[in-house]
mmCIF file with all atom_site columns, C-alpha atoms in Angstrom:
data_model
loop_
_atom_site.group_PDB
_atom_site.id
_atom_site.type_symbol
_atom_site.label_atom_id
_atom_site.label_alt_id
_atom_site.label_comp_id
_atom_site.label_asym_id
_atom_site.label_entity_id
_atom_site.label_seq_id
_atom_site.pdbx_PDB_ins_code
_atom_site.Cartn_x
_atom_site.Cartn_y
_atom_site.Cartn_z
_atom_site.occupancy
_atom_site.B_iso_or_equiv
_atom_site.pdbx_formal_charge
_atom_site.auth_seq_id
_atom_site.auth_comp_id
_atom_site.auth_asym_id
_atom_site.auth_atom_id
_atom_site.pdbx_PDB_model_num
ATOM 1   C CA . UNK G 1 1   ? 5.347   22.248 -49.981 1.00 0.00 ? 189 UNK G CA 1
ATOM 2   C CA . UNK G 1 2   ? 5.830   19.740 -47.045 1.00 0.00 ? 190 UNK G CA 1
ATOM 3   C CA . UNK G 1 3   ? 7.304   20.957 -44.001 1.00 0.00 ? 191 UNK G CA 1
ATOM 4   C CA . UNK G 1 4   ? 11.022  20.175 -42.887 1.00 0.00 ? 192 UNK G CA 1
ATOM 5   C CA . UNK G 1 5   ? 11.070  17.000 -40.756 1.00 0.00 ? 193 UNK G CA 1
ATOM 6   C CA . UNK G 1 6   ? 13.389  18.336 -38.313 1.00 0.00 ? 194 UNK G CA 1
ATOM 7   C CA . UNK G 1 7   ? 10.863  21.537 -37.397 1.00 0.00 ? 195 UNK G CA 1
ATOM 8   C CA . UNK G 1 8   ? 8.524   18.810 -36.176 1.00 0.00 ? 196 UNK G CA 1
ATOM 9   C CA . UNK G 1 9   ? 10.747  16.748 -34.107 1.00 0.00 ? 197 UNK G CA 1
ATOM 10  C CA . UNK G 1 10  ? 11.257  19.332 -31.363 1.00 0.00 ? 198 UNK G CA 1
ATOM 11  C CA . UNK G 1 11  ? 7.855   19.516 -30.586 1.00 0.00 ? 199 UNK G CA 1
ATOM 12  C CA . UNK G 1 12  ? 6.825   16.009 -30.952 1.00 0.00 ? 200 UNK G CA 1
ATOM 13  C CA . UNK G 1 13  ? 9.784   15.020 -28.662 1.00 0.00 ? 201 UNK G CA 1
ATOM 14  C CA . UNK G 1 14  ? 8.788   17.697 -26.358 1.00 0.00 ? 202 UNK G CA 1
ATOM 15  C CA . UNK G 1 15  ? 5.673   16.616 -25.930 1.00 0.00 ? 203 UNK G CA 1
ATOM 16  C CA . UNK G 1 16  ? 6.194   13.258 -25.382 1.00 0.00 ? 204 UNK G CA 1
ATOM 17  C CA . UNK G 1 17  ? 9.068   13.584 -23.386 1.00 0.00 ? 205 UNK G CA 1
ATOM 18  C CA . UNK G 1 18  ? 6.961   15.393 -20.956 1.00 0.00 ? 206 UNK G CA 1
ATOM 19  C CA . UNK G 1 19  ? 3.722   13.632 -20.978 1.00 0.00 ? 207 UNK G CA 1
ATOM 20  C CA . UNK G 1 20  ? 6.525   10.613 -20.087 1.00 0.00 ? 208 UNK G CA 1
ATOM 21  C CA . UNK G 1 21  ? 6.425   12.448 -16.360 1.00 0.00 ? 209 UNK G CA 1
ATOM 22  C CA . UNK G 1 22  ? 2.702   11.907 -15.733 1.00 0.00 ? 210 UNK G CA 1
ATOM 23  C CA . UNK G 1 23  ? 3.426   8.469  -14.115 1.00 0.00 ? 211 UNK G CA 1
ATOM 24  C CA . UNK G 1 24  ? 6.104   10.352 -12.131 1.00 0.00 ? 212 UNK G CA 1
ATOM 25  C CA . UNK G 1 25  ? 4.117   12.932 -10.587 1.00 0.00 ? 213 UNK G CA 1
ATOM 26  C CA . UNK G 1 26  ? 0.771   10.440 -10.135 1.00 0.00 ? 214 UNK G CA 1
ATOM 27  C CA . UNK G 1 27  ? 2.556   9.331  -7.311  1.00 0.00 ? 215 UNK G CA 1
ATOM 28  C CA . UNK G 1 28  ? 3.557   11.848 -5.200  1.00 0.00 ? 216 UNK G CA 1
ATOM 29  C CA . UNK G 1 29  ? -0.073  13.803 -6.267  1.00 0.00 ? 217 UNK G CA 1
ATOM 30  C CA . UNK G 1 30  ? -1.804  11.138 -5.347  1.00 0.00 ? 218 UNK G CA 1
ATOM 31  C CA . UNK G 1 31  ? -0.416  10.918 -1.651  1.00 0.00 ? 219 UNK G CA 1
ATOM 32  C CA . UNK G 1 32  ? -0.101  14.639 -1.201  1.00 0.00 ? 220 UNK G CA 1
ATOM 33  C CA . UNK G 1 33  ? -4.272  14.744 -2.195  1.00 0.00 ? 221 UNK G CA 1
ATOM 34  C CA . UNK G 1 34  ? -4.705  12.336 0.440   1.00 0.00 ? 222 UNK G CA 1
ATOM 35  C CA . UNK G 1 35  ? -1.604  12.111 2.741   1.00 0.00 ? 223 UNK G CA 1
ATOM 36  C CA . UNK G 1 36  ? -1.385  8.862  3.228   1.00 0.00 ? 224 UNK G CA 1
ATOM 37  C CA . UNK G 1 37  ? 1.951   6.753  1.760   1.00 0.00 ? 225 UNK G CA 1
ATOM 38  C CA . UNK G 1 38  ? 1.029   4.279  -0.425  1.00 0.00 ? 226 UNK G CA 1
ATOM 39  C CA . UNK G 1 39  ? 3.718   1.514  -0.786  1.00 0.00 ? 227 UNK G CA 1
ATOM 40  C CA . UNK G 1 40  ? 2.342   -0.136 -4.197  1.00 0.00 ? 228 UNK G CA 1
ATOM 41  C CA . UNK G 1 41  ? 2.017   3.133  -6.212  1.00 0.00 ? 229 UNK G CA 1
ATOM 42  C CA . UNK G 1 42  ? 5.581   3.840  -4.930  1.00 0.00 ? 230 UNK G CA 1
ATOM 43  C CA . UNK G 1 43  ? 7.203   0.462  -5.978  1.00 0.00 ? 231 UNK G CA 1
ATOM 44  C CA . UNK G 1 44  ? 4.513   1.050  -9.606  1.00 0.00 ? 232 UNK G CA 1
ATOM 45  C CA . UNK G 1 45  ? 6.608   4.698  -9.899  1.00 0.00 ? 233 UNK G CA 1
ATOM 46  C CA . UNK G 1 46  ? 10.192  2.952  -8.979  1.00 0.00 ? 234 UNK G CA 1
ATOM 47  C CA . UNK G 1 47  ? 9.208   -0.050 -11.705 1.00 0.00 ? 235 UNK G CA 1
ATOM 48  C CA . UNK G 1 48  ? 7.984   3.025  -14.279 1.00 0.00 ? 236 UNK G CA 1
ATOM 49  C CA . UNK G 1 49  ? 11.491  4.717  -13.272 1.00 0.00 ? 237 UNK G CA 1
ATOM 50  C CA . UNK G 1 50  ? 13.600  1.742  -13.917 1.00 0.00 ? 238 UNK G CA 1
ATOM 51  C CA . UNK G 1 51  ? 11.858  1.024  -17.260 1.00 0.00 ? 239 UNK G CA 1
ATOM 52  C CA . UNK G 1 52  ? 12.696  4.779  -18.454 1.00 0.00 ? 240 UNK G CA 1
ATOM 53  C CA . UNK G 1 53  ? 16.479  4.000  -17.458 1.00 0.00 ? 241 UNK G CA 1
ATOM 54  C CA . UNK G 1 54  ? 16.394  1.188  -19.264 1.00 0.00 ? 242 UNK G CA 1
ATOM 55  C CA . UNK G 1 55  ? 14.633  2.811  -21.965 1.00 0.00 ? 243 UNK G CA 1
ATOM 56  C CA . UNK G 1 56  ? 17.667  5.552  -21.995 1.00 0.00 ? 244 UNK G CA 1
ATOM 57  C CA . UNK G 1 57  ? 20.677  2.791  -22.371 1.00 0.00 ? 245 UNK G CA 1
ATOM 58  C CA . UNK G 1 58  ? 18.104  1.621  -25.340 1.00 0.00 ? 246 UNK G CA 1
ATOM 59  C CA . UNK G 1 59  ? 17.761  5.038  -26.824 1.00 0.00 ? 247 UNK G CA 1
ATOM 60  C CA . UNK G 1 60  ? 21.814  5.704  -26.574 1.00 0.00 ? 248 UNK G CA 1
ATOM 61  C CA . UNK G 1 61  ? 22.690  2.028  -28.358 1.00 0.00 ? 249 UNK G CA 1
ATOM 62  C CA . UNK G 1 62  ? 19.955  3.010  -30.915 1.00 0.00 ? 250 UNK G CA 1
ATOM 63  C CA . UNK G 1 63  ? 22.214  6.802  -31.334 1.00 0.00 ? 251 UNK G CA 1
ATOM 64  C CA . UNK G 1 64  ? 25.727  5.186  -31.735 1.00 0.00 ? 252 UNK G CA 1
ATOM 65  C CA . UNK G 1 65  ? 24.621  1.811  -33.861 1.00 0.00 ? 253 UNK G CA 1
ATOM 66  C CA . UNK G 1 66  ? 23.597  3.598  -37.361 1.00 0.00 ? 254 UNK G CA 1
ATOM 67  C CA . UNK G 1 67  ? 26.326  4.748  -39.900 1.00 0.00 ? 255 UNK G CA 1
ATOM 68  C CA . UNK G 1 68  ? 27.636  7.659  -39.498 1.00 0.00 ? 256 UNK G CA 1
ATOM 69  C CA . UNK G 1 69  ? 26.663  8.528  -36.119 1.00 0.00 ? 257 UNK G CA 1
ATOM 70  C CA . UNK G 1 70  ? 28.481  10.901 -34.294 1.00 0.00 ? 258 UNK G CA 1
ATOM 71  C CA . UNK G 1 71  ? 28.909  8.547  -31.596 1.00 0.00 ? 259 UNK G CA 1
ATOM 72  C CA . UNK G 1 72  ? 31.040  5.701  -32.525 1.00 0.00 ? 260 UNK G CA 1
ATOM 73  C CA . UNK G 1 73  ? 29.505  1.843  -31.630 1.00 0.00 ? 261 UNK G CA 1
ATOM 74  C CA . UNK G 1 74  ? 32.662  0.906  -29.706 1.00 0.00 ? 262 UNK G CA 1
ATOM 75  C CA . UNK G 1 75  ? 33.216  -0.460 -26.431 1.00 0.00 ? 263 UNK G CA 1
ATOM 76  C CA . UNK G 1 76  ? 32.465  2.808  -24.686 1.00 0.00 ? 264 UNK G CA 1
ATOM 77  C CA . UNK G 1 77  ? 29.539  4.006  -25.982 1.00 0.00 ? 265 UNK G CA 1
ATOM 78  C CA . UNK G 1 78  ? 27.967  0.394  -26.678 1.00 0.00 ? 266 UNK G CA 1
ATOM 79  C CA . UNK G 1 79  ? 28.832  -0.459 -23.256 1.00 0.00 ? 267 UNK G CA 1
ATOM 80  C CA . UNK G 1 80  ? 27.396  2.689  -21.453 1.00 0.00 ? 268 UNK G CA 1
ATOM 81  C CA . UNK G 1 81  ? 24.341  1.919  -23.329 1.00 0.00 ? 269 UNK G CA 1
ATOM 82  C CA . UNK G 1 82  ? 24.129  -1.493 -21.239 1.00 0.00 ? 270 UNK G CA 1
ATOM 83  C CA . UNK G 1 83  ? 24.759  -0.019 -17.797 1.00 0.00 ? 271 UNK G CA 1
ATOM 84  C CA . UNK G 1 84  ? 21.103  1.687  -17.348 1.00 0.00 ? 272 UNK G CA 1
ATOM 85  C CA . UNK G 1 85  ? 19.371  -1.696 -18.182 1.00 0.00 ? 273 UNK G CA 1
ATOM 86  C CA . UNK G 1 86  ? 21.733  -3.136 -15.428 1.00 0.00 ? 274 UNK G CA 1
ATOM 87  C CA . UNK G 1 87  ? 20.595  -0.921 -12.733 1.00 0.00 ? 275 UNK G CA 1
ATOM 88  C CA . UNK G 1 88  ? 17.278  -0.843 -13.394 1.00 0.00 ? 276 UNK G CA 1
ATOM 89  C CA . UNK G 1 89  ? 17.305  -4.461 -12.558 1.00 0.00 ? 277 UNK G CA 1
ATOM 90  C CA . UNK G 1 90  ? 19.364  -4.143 -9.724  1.00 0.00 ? 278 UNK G CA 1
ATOM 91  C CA . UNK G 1 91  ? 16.455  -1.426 -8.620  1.00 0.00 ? 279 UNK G CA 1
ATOM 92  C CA . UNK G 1 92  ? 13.737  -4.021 -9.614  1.00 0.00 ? 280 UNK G CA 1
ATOM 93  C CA . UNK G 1 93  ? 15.771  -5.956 -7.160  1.00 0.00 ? 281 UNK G CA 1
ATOM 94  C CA . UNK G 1 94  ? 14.898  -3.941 -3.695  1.00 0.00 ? 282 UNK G CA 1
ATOM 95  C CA . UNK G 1 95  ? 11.096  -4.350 -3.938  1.00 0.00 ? 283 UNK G CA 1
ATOM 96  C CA . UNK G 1 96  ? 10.944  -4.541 -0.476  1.00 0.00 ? 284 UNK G CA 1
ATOM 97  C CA . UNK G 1 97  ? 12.904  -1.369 0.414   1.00 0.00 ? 285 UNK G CA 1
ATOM 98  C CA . UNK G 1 98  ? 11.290  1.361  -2.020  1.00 0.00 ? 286 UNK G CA 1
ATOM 99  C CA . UNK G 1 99  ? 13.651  3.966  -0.727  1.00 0.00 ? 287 UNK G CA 1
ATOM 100 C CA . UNK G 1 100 ? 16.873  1.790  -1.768  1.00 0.00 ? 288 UNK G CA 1
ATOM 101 C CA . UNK G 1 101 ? 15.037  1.184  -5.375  1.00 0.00 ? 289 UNK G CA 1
ATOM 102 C CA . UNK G 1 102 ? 13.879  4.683  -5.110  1.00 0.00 ? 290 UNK G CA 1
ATOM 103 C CA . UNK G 1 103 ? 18.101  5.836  -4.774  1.00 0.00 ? 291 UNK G CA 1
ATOM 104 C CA . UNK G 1 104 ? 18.845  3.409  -7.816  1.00 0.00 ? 292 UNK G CA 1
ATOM 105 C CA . UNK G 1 105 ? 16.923  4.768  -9.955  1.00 0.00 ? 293 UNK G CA 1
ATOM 106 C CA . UNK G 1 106 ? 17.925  8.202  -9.037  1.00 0.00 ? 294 UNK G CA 1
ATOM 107 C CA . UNK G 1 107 ? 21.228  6.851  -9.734  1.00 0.00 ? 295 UNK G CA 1
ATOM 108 C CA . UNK G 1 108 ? 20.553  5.582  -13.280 1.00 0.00 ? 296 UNK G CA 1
ATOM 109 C CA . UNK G 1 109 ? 18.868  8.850  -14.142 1.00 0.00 ? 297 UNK G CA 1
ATOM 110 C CA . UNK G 1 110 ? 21.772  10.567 -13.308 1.00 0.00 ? 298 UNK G CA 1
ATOM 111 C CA . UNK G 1 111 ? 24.132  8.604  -14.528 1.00 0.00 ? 299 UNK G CA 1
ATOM 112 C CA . UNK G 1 112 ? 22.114  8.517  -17.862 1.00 0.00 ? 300 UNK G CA 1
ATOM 113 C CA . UNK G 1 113 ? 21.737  12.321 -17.992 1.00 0.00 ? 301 UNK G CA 1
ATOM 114 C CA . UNK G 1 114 ? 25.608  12.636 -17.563 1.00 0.00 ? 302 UNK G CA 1
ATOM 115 C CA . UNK G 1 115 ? 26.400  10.346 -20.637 1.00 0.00 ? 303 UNK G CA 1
ATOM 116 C CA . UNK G 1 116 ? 24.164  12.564 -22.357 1.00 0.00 ? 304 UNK G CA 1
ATOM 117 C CA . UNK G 1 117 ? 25.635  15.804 -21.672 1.00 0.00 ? 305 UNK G CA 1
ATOM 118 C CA . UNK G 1 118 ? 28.885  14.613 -21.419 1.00 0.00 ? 306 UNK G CA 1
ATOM 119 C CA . UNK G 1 119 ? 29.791  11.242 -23.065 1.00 0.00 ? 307 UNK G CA 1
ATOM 120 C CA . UNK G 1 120 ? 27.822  11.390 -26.909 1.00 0.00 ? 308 UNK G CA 1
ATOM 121 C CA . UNK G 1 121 ? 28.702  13.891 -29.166 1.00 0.00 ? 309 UNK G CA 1
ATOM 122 C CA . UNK G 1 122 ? 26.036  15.120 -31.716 1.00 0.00 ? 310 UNK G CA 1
ATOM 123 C CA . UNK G 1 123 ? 22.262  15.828 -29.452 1.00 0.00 ? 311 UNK G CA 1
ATOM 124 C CA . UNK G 1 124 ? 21.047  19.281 -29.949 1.00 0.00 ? 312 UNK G CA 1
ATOM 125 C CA . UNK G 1 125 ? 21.072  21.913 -27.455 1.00 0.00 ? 313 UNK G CA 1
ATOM 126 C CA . UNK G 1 126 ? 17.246  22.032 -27.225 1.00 0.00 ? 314 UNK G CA 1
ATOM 127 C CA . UNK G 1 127 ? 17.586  17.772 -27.110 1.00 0.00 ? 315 UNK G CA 1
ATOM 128 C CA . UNK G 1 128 ? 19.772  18.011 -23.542 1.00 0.00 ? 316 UNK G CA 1
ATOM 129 C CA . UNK G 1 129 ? 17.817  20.987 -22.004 1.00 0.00 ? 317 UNK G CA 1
ATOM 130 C CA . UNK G 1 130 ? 14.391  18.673 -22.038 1.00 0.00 ? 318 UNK G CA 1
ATOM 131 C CA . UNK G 1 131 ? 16.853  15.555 -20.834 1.00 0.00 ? 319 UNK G CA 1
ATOM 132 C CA . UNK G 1 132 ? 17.887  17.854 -17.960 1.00 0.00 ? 320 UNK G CA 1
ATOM 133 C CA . UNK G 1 133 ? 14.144  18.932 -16.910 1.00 0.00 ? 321 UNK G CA 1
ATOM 134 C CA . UNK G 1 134 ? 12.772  15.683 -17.619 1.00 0.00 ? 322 UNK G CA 1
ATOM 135 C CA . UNK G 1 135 ? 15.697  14.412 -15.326 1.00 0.00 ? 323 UNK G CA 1
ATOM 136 C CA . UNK G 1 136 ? 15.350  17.017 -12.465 1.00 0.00 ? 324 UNK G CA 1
ATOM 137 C CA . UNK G 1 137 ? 11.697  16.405 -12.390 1.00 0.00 ? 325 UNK G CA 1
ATOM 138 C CA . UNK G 1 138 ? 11.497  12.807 -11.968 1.00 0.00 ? 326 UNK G CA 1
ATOM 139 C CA . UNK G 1 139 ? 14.432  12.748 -9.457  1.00 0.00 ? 327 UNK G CA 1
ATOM 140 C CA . UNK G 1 140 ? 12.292  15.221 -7.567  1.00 0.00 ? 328 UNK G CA 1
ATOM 141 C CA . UNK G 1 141 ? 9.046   13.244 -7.818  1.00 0.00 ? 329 UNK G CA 1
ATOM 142 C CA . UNK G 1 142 ? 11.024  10.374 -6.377  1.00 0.00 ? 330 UNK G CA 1
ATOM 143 C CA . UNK G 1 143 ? 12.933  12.008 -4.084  1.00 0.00 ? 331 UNK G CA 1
ATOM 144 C CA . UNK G 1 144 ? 8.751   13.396 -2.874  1.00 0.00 ? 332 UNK G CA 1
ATOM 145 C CA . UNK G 1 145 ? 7.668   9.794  -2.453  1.00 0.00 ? 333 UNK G CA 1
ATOM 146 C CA . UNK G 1 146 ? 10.208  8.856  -0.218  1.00 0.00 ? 334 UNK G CA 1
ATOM 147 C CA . UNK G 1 147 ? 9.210   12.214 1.750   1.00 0.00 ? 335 UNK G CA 1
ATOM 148 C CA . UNK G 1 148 ? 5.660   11.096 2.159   1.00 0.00 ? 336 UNK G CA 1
ATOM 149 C CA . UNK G 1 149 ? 6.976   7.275  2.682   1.00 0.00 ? 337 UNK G CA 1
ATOM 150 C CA . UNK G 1 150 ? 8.794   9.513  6.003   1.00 0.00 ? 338 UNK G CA 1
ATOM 151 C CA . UNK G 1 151 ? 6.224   11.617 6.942   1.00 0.00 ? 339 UNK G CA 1
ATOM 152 C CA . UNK G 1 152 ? 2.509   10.048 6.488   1.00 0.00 ? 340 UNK G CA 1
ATOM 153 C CA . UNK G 1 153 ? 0.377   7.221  7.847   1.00 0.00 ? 341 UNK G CA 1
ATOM 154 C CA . UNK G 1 154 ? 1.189   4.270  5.351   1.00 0.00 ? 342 UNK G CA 1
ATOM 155 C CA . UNK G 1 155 ? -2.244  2.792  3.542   1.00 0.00 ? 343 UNK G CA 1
ATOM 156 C CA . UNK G 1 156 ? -2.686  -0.178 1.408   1.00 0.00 ? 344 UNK G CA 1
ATOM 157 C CA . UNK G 1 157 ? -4.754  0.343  -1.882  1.00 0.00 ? 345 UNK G CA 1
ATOM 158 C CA . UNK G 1 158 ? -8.186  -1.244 -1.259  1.00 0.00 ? 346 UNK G CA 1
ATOM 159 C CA . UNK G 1 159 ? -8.667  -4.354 -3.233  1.00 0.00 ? 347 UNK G CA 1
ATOM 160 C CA . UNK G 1 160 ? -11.190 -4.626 -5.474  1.00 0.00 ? 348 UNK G CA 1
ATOM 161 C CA . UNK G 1 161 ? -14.013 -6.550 -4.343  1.00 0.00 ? 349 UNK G CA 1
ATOM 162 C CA . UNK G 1 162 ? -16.590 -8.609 -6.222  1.00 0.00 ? 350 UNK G CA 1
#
């Protein structure tokens, strides 16, 4: 007897969902372990960031495109999907403010976490719990990089040096 698809989803998606915060919390780790602020593994977790927002708009097109979807492909919901891939550009945009790409990303996250709760009909309770932590995490892991980028001596990575 083959097991039920949908009893293997939940796990699968929770693991990957959270293994999806390891470049998240690199960053901040990585400076607390040495406190120093590093500005090019900041910008690396704001790029990382912007590519999950992006990533999110994808997901939500993918949710309301196939027949019978709970969520309807009409101008709403198709154009909502758009909106994260916008601001993760405009985030890709302030490479040389990290704390204003940093805030945009935060942004998108949010705003992507509140068309999931709020906006499509039809994801499981267990599905907008992990979008929540996943969320809260990486705003916080953010939200820590721009601490350290406050309160520590800044550093360059070394280059590598034949």
């Amino acid at each position: 007897m083959r097991p039920n698809i949908k009893t293997k989803i939940k796990p699968l998606a929770l693991y990957l969902g959270f293994s999806g915060l390891i470049p998240f919390l690199a960053a901040p780790l990585l400076m607390a372990a040495t406190q120093s602020f590093y500005p090019e593994v900041a910008y690396a977790q704001v790029v990382y960031g912007a590519s999950i927002v992006s990533f999110l708009g994808g997901a939500r097109w993918g949710f309301a495109i196939p027949a019978g979807s709970p969520a309807q492909p009409d101008w709403m919901n198709l154009g909502n999907s758009v909106v994260p891939s916008l601001v993760a550009w405009l985030a890709l945009l302030c490479r040389d403010n990290i704390a204003e790409g940093a805030l945009v990303v935060i942004m998108g996250l949010g705003l992507s976490l509140h068309y999931d709760l709020t906006l499509l009909p039809g994801y499981p309770a267990w599905f907008k719990a992990m979008r929540t932590v996943l969320t809260l995490v990486a705003t916080f892991s953010l939200v820590a990089t721009l601490t350290f980028k406050k309160f520590c001596i800044e550093k360059k990575i070394k280059e590598i040096q034949n």
